[in-house]
Amino acid sequence: MIGAGVFVVFAPAAAAAGSALLISLAVAAAVAYCNATSSARLAARYPQSGGTYVYGRERLGEFWGYLAGWSFVVGKTASCAAMALTVGLYLWPAHAHGVAVAAVVALTAVNYRGIQKSAFLTRLIVAGVLAILAGVVATVAVSGHADRITLTGGNVSGVLQAAGLLFFAFAGYARIATLGEEVRDPARTIPRAIPIALGITLAVYATIAVTLLAILGPAQLATATAPLADAVRAAGAGGLEPAVRAGAVLAALGSLLSLILGVSRTTLAMARDAHLPTALAAVHPRFGVPHRAEMAVGVVVAVVAAVADVRSAIGFSSFAVLVYYGIANASAATLGRRVVPAVGLAGCLLLAIFLPVASVLSGTAVLASGAAIYAVRRLR
C-alpha cells in the first residue's frame, strides 16, 4: 500500500476536503478494511488467481464477474497512467507527459521479457519510501511550522469526495487475501494481517497529511503538483528535495511495474474466457508471458499518460476500483455474516458517487461500454 500514491494523492484530496483531510483518510481506511475483509473470506473459498473476476462469477453470475474484471482492467490502467505521470511530475515537471510515456514504454519492455519485481526489491523500495517520508516529517517538525495547522470538520460532500480519492492510496491491501495458499495458518494469519497492515498505513498517511497541512496549508496543498517536494522546499530544506523526488520516482516505477504485470494477467484471463479478444491470450514461447496482452496494455496506458492529468487519472481509477470492490462485497454477502460486506458495499457506492463529476461520468460511460460489449457478445 505504501508506495507512489502517497506522493500525489493528498493534493486533489485537499482540494476537496480542505483541513478535514484526516476525516476523509479515516473514511477511506474504513472502506478499505471492509473490502479487504470481504476479499479475504472469498479468497479462502476460491484460492485461485483472478480476484473478484472469479468471486463475482462464482457467487453472483457470469455478468458480475465480467463487470468486476472489466472494472479492474480499466481502473488499473488509469492507475498505471497515474503512476507514470507521478514519475514525470517528480522527475521532470516541465515534460511530465513525455517522461510518463517513456516510463510506460520502458517498463512494458521489461515485463515483456518476463522480469518481475522481486520481494527483496519491494522491501527495498518500501524502506526507501518510509525513510524519505520520515525525513519530510522531521524537516517540517524542526522548521517551526508545525503549529500552523488548524483542523476543521469540512462539508460532507467534500469529505466523501476526498475519501474516494484517498482510496487510491490504499490500493494493495487485498494482496494479503489473494496469497492465502502461500501463508502459514491463513485462517488465523490473514484476519490479523489485514488490520495490522491497514493500521500501519493509516498511521503513516495521517502523519504525512498533518505534515503537509502544517507546512503548506490546505490551499497551497490543493494546488501542488509534487506535494512532498514542495513541503521540504517550504520548510527551508531544499537540499532534501532531490532525495524526495528520487524516492517518488523509484516508488512510482516500482508500482507501475507491478500494475502493468497485474493488468496484463487479468486481461489474459478475460481473453481466455473470450470476454476480451482471444488473440490477447497468447503466451510468448520463450519468455512465458502474455506478450500481446502486455503490449496492448502498454499502448493504452501510454496513450492515456500522454493526454490525461494525474488528478483525472486518480479519480477515474478510484471510481472503477470502487465498483470492483463493491462487487467483491456483494459476493462476500452471499457467504453469510453480512454486516461487514454490507458496510463495504455501501461505502464503495457512496465514495464512488461523490467523486468528481468528470470521474463519475467518464467511469460510468466506460463501464456501460463494457456492459454493452458483454451484451453484444452474448447475443452473437
Coordinates of C-alpha atoms in Angstrom, one line a residue:
M1 CA 0.0 0.0 0.0
I2 CA 2.8 2.4 0.9
G3 CA 4.1 3.5 -2.5
A4 CA 3.7 6.1 -5.1
G5 CA 0.2 7.2 -4.1
V6 CA 1.4 9.0 -1.0
F7 CA 3.4 11.3 -3.2
V8 CA 0.5 12.6 -5.2
V9 CA -3.0 11.9 -3.8
F10 CA -3.0 14.4 -0.9
A11 CA -3.2 17.4 -3.3
P12 CA -6.5 16.5 -5.0
A13 CA -7.9 15.3 -1.7
A14 CA -7.0 18.6 0.0
A15 CA -8.8 20.4 -2.8
A16 CA -12.0 18.6 -1.9
A17 CA -11.8 18.3 1.9
G18 CA -9.5 21.2 3.0
S19 CA -8.5 20.8 6.6
A20 CA -10.9 17.9 7.1
L21 CA -8.4 15.7 5.2
L22 CA -7.9 13.4 8.2
I23 CA -11.6 12.6 8.4
S24 CA -11.5 11.6 4.8
L25 CA -8.5 9.5 5.4
A26 CA -10.3 7.6 8.2
V27 CA -13.3 7.0 6.0
A28 CA -11.2 5.7 3.1
A29 CA -9.4 3.3 5.5
A30 CA -12.7 2.0 7.0
V31 CA -14.0 1.2 3.5
A32 CA -10.6 -0.4 2.6
Y33 CA -10.9 -2.6 5.8
C34 CA -14.3 -3.9 4.8
N35 CA -13.1 -4.6 1.2
A36 CA -10.1 -6.4 2.4
T37 CA -12.0 -8.5 4.9
S38 CA -14.6 -9.5 2.3
S39 CA -11.8 -10.3 -0.2
A40 CA -10.1 -12.5 2.5
R41 CA -13.2 -14.6 3.0
L42 CA -13.7 -15.0 -0.7
A43 CA -10.0 -15.9 -1.3
A44 CA -10.3 -18.7 1.4
R45 CA -13.3 -20.1 -0.6
Y46 CA -11.7 -19.6 -4.0
P47 CA -7.9 -19.8 -3.8
Q48 CA -7.2 -19.1 -7.4
S49 CA -6.0 -16.1 -9.5
G50 CA -8.4 -13.6 -10.8
G51 CA -9.7 -12.0 -7.7
T52 CA -13.2 -10.5 -7.9
Y53 CA -13.4 -11.6 -11.5
V54 CA -13.6 -15.1 -10.1
Y55 CA -15.6 -14.3 -7.0
G56 CA -18.3 -12.3 -8.8
R57 CA -18.7 -15.1 -11.4
E58 CA -19.0 -17.9 -8.9
R59 CA -21.2 -16.1 -6.4
L60 CA -23.3 -13.6 -8.4
G61 CA -23.2 -14.8 -12.0
E62 CA -21.1 -14.5 -15.1
F63 CA -22.0 -10.9 -15.9
W64 CA -20.9 -9.6 -12.5
G65 CA -17.7 -11.5 -12.7
Y66 CA -17.1 -9.9 -16.1
L67 CA -18.0 -6.4 -14.9
A68 CA -15.6 -6.8 -12.0
G69 CA -12.8 -7.9 -14.4
W70 CA -13.6 -5.0 -16.8
S71 CA -13.6 -2.5 -13.9
F72 CA -10.2 -3.9 -12.7
V73 CA -8.7 -3.6 -16.1
V74 CA -9.9 -0.1 -16.9
G75 CA -9.3 1.2 -13.3
K76 CA -5.8 -0.2 -13.0
T77 CA -5.0 1.0 -16.5
A78 CA -5.8 4.5 -15.2
S79 CA -3.7 3.7 -12.1
C80 CA -0.8 2.9 -14.4
A81 CA -1.2 6.3 -16.1
A82 CA -1.3 8.0 -12.7
M83 CA 1.9 6.2 -11.6
A84 CA 3.7 7.1 -14.9
L85 CA 2.6 10.8 -14.5
T86 CA 3.9 10.7 -11.0
V87 CA 7.3 9.8 -12.4
G88 CA 7.1 12.7 -14.8
L89 CA 5.9 15.3 -12.2
Y90 CA 8.7 14.5 -9.8
L91 CA 11.5 13.8 -12.3
W92 CA 11.0 16.5 -14.9
P93 CA 7.8 18.5 -14.2
A94 CA 8.0 20.6 -17.4
H95 CA 7.9 17.5 -19.6
A96 CA 5.8 15.2 -17.3
H97 CA 3.8 13.6 -20.1
G98 CA 6.8 12.8 -22.2
V99 CA 8.6 11.2 -19.3
A100 CA 5.4 9.3 -18.4
V101 CA 5.2 7.8 -21.8
A102 CA 8.9 6.9 -21.8
A103 CA 8.4 5.2 -18.4
V104 CA 5.5 3.1 -19.7
V105 CA 7.4 2.0 -22.8
A106 CA 10.5 1.0 -20.8
L107 CA 8.6 -1.0 -18.2
T108 CA 6.4 -2.7 -20.8
A109 CA 9.6 -3.9 -22.4
V110 CA 10.9 -5.1 -19.0
N111 CA 7.7 -7.0 -18.4
Y112 CA 7.7 -8.4 -21.9
R113 CA 11.0 -10.2 -21.1
G114 CA 9.4 -11.8 -18.0
I115 CA 11.3 -9.7 -15.5
Q116 CA 9.3 -9.1 -12.3
K117 CA 9.8 -7.0 -9.2
S118 CA 11.3 -9.3 -6.5
A119 CA 10.3 -9.4 -2.9
F120 CA 13.7 -8.0 -2.0
L121 CA 13.3 -5.0 -4.3
T122 CA 9.8 -4.5 -2.9
R123 CA 11.1 -4.3 0.6
L124 CA 13.9 -2.0 -0.5
I125 CA 11.5 0.4 -2.2
V126 CA 9.2 0.5 0.8
A127 CA 12.1 1.0 3.2
G128 CA 13.4 3.9 1.0
V129 CA 9.9 5.5 0.8
L130 CA 9.5 5.3 4.6
A131 CA 12.9 6.8 5.1
I132 CA 12.0 9.7 2.8
L133 CA 8.7 10.2 4.5
A134 CA 10.3 10.3 7.9
G135 CA 12.8 12.8 6.6
V136 CA 10.0 15.1 5.4
V137 CA 8.2 14.9 8.7
A138 CA 11.3 15.6 10.7
T139 CA 12.2 18.5 8.4
V140 CA 8.8 20.1 8.9
A141 CA 8.9 19.4 12.7
V142 CA 12.1 21.3 13.2
S143 CA 11.2 24.1 10.8
G144 CA 8.8 25.8 13.3
H145 CA 5.7 25.5 11.1
A146 CA 4.1 22.5 12.8
D147 CA 1.8 24.8 14.9
R148 CA 0.2 26.4 11.9
I149 CA -2.3 23.7 11.3
T150 CA -6.0 24.1 12.0
L151 CA -8.3 21.1 11.6
T152 CA -11.9 21.7 10.8
G153 CA -14.9 19.4 10.1
G154 CA -15.4 20.4 6.4
N155 CA -18.6 19.7 4.4
V156 CA -19.9 16.2 3.9
S157 CA -19.7 16.1 0.1
G158 CA -16.1 17.4 0.2
V159 CA -15.1 14.8 2.9
L160 CA -16.6 11.9 0.9
Q161 CA -15.0 13.1 -2.4
A162 CA -11.6 13.3 -0.7
A163 CA -12.1 9.9 0.8
G164 CA -12.9 8.4 -2.6
L165 CA -9.7 10.0 -4.0
L166 CA -7.6 8.8 -1.0
F167 CA -8.9 5.3 -1.6
F168 CA -6.4 5.3 -4.5
A169 CA -3.5 5.4 -2.0
F170 CA -4.7 2.3 -0.1
A171 CA -4.6 0.1 -3.2
G172 CA -2.8 -3.2 -2.5
Y173 CA -4.4 -4.3 0.7
A174 CA -6.3 -7.2 -1.0
R175 CA -2.9 -8.8 -2.0
I176 CA -2.9 -10.2 1.6
A177 CA -6.1 -12.0 0.9
T178 CA -5.1 -13.4 -2.5
L179 CA -2.0 -15.1 -1.1
G180 CA -4.0 -17.5 1.1
E181 CA -2.4 -20.6 -0.5
E182 CA 1.1 -19.4 0.4
V183 CA 0.5 -18.3 4.0
R184 CA 1.1 -20.4 7.1
D185 CA -2.2 -20.9 9.0
P186 CA -4.1 -18.5 6.8
A187 CA -7.4 -18.7 8.7
R188 CA -5.6 -17.1 11.7
T189 CA -2.8 -15.1 10.0
I190 CA -4.8 -13.2 7.3
P191 CA -7.5 -11.8 9.6
R192 CA -4.7 -10.4 11.8
A193 CA -2.5 -9.2 9.0
I194 CA -5.2 -7.1 7.3
P195 CA -6.0 -4.7 10.3
I196 CA -2.3 -4.5 11.2
A197 CA -1.3 -3.5 7.7
L198 CA -4.1 -1.1 7.4
G199 CA -3.4 0.4 10.8
I200 CA 0.3 1.0 10.0
T201 CA -0.5 2.5 6.6
L202 CA -3.2 4.8 8.1
A203 CA -0.8 6.0 10.8
V204 CA 1.9 6.8 8.1
Y205 CA -0.6 8.6 5.9
A206 CA -2.2 10.5 8.8
T207 CA 1.3 11.7 9.8
I208 CA 2.0 12.9 6.3
A209 CA -1.3 14.6 6.0
V210 CA -0.8 16.6 9.2
T211 CA 2.7 17.4 8.0
L212 CA 1.6 18.7 4.6
L213 CA -1.3 20.7 6.1
A214 CA 1.1 22.2 8.6
I215 CA 3.8 23.4 6.2
L216 CA 1.7 24.2 3.1
G217 CA -1.8 24.7 4.4
P218 CA -5.0 23.4 2.6
A219 CA -5.0 26.0 -0.2
Q220 CA -1.4 25.6 -1.2
L221 CA -1.5 21.8 -0.8
A222 CA -4.6 21.7 -3.1
T223 CA -2.7 23.2 -6.0
A224 CA 0.6 21.4 -5.5
T225 CA 1.8 19.0 -8.3
A226 CA 4.6 17.5 -6.2
P227 CA 3.4 18.0 -2.6
L228 CA 6.2 16.4 -0.7
A229 CA 8.9 18.2 -2.7
D230 CA 7.0 21.5 -2.2
A231 CA 6.9 20.7 1.5
V232 CA 10.6 20.4 2.1
R233 CA 11.3 23.4 0.0
A234 CA 8.8 25.5 2.0
A235 CA 10.4 24.2 5.2
G236 CA 13.7 25.7 4.0
A237 CA 15.3 22.3 3.4
G238 CA 15.8 22.5 -0.4
G239 CA 18.8 20.2 -0.2
L240 CA 16.4 17.3 0.7
E241 CA 14.2 17.9 -2.4
P242 CA 16.3 15.8 -4.8
A243 CA 16.1 12.8 -2.4
V244 CA 12.3 13.3 -2.2
R245 CA 12.0 13.4 -5.9
A246 CA 14.2 10.4 -6.4
G247 CA 12.1 8.4 -3.8
A248 CA 8.9 9.3 -5.6
V249 CA 10.3 8.2 -8.9
L250 CA 11.5 4.9 -7.5
A251 CA 8.2 4.2 -5.8
A252 CA 6.2 5.1 -8.9
L253 CA 8.3 3.0 -11.2
G254 CA 8.0 0.0 -8.8
S255 CA 4.2 0.5 -8.6
L256 CA 4.0 0.8 -12.4
L257 CA 6.0 -2.3 -13.0
S258 CA 3.6 -4.3 -10.8
L259 CA 0.5 -2.7 -12.1
I260 CA 1.3 -3.4 -15.8
L261 CA 2.0 -7.0 -14.8
G262 CA -1.3 -7.4 -12.9
V263 CA -3.5 -5.7 -15.6
S264 CA -2.0 -7.8 -18.3
R265 CA -2.6 -11.0 -16.4
T266 CA -6.3 -10.1 -15.8
T267 CA -6.5 -9.2 -19.5
L268 CA -5.1 -12.7 -20.2
A269 CA -7.7 -14.4 -18.0
M270 CA -10.6 -12.5 -19.6
A271 CA -9.3 -13.2 -23.1
R272 CA -9.1 -16.9 -22.3
D273 CA -12.8 -16.7 -21.4
A274 CA -13.5 -14.8 -24.6
H275 CA -14.6 -11.7 -22.7
L276 CA -11.8 -9.8 -24.5
P277 CA -10.3 -10.6 -27.9
T278 CA -8.9 -14.1 -27.8
A279 CA -5.7 -13.0 -29.6
L280 CA -4.7 -11.4 -26.3
A281 CA -4.5 -14.8 -24.6
A282 CA -1.3 -15.7 -26.5
V283 CA 1.7 -16.6 -24.3
H284 CA 5.3 -16.0 -25.6
P285 CA 7.0 -19.3 -26.3
R286 CA 10.4 -18.1 -25.0
F287 CA 9.6 -15.6 -22.1
G288 CA 6.4 -17.3 -20.9
V289 CA 4.5 -14.0 -20.6
P290 CA 1.2 -12.9 -22.2
H291 CA 3.1 -10.7 -24.6
R292 CA 0.1 -9.5 -26.7
A293 CA -1.8 -8.5 -23.6
E294 CA 1.2 -6.7 -22.2
M295 CA 1.7 -4.8 -25.4
A296 CA -2.0 -3.9 -25.6
V297 CA -2.0 -2.6 -22.0
G298 CA 1.3 -0.7 -22.6
V299 CA -0.1 1.1 -25.6
V300 CA -3.4 2.1 -23.9
V301 CA -1.5 3.3 -20.8
A302 CA 1.0 5.3 -22.9
V303 CA -1.9 7.0 -24.7
V304 CA -3.7 7.8 -21.5
A305 CA -0.5 9.1 -19.9
A306 CA 0.2 11.3 -22.9
V307 CA -3.1 13.2 -22.7
A308 CA -4.5 12.9 -19.2
D309 CA -3.6 14.7 -16.0
V310 CA -2.8 12.9 -12.8
R311 CA -5.9 14.1 -10.9
S312 CA -8.2 12.9 -13.6
A313 CA -6.4 9.5 -13.7
I314 CA -6.7 9.1 -9.9
G315 CA -10.4 10.0 -9.9
F316 CA -11.3 7.6 -12.8
S317 CA -9.2 4.8 -11.3
S318 CA -10.8 5.3 -7.9
F319 CA -14.3 5.1 -9.4
A320 CA -13.6 1.8 -11.3
V321 CA -11.8 0.1 -8.5
L322 CA -14.6 1.1 -6.0
V323 CA -17.1 -0.6 -8.4
Y324 CA -14.7 -3.7 -8.4
Y325 CA -14.7 -3.9 -4.6
G326 CA -18.4 -3.2 -4.5
I327 CA -18.9 -6.4 -6.4
A328 CA -16.4 -8.2 -4.0
N329 CA -18.5 -7.1 -1.0
A330 CA -21.8 -8.2 -2.7
S331 CA -20.1 -11.6 -3.4
A332 CA -19.0 -11.9 0.2
A333 CA -22.5 -11.1 1.4
T334 CA -23.7 -14.4 -0.1
L335 CA -21.4 -16.3 2.3
G336 CA -23.2 -15.2 5.4
R337 CA -22.1 -12.8 8.2
R338 CA -23.3 -9.8 6.1
V339 CA -22.6 -6.8 8.2
V340 CA -19.0 -6.1 7.0
P341 CA -19.8 -6.8 3.3
A342 CA -22.9 -4.6 3.6
V343 CA -21.0 -1.7 5.1
G344 CA -18.2 -2.2 2.5
L345 CA -20.7 -2.2 -0.4
A346 CA -22.5 0.9 0.9
G347 CA -19.1 2.6 1.4
C348 CA -17.9 1.8 -2.1
L349 CA -21.1 3.1 -3.7
L350 CA -21.1 6.2 -1.6
L351 CA -17.5 7.1 -2.2
A352 CA -17.9 6.4 -6.0
I353 CA -20.9 8.7 -6.2
F354 CA -19.2 11.6 -4.5
L355 CA -16.1 11.5 -6.7
P356 CA -15.6 14.5 -9.0
V357 CA -18.4 14.7 -11.6
A358 CA -16.0 14.1 -14.5
S359 CA -14.7 10.9 -12.9
V360 CA -18.2 9.6 -12.3
L361 CA -19.4 10.4 -15.8
S362 CA -16.4 9.0 -17.6
G363 CA -16.3 6.0 -15.3
T364 CA -19.9 5.2 -15.8
A365 CA -19.5 5.6 -19.6
V366 CA -16.6 3.2 -19.7
L367 CA -18.4 0.6 -17.5
A368 CA -21.5 1.0 -19.6
S369 CA -19.5 0.4 -22.8
G370 CA -18.1 -2.8 -21.2
A371 CA -21.6 -4.0 -20.4
A372 CA -22.7 -3.3 -23.9
I373 CA -19.7 -5.3 -25.3
Y374 CA -20.8 -8.2 -23.0
A375 CA -24.4 -8.0 -24.2
V376 CA -23.4 -8.0 -27.9
R377 CA -21.1 -10.9 -27.3
R378 CA -24.0 -12.9 -25.6
L379 CA -26.4 -12.1 -28.4
R380 CA -23.9 -13.2 -31.0

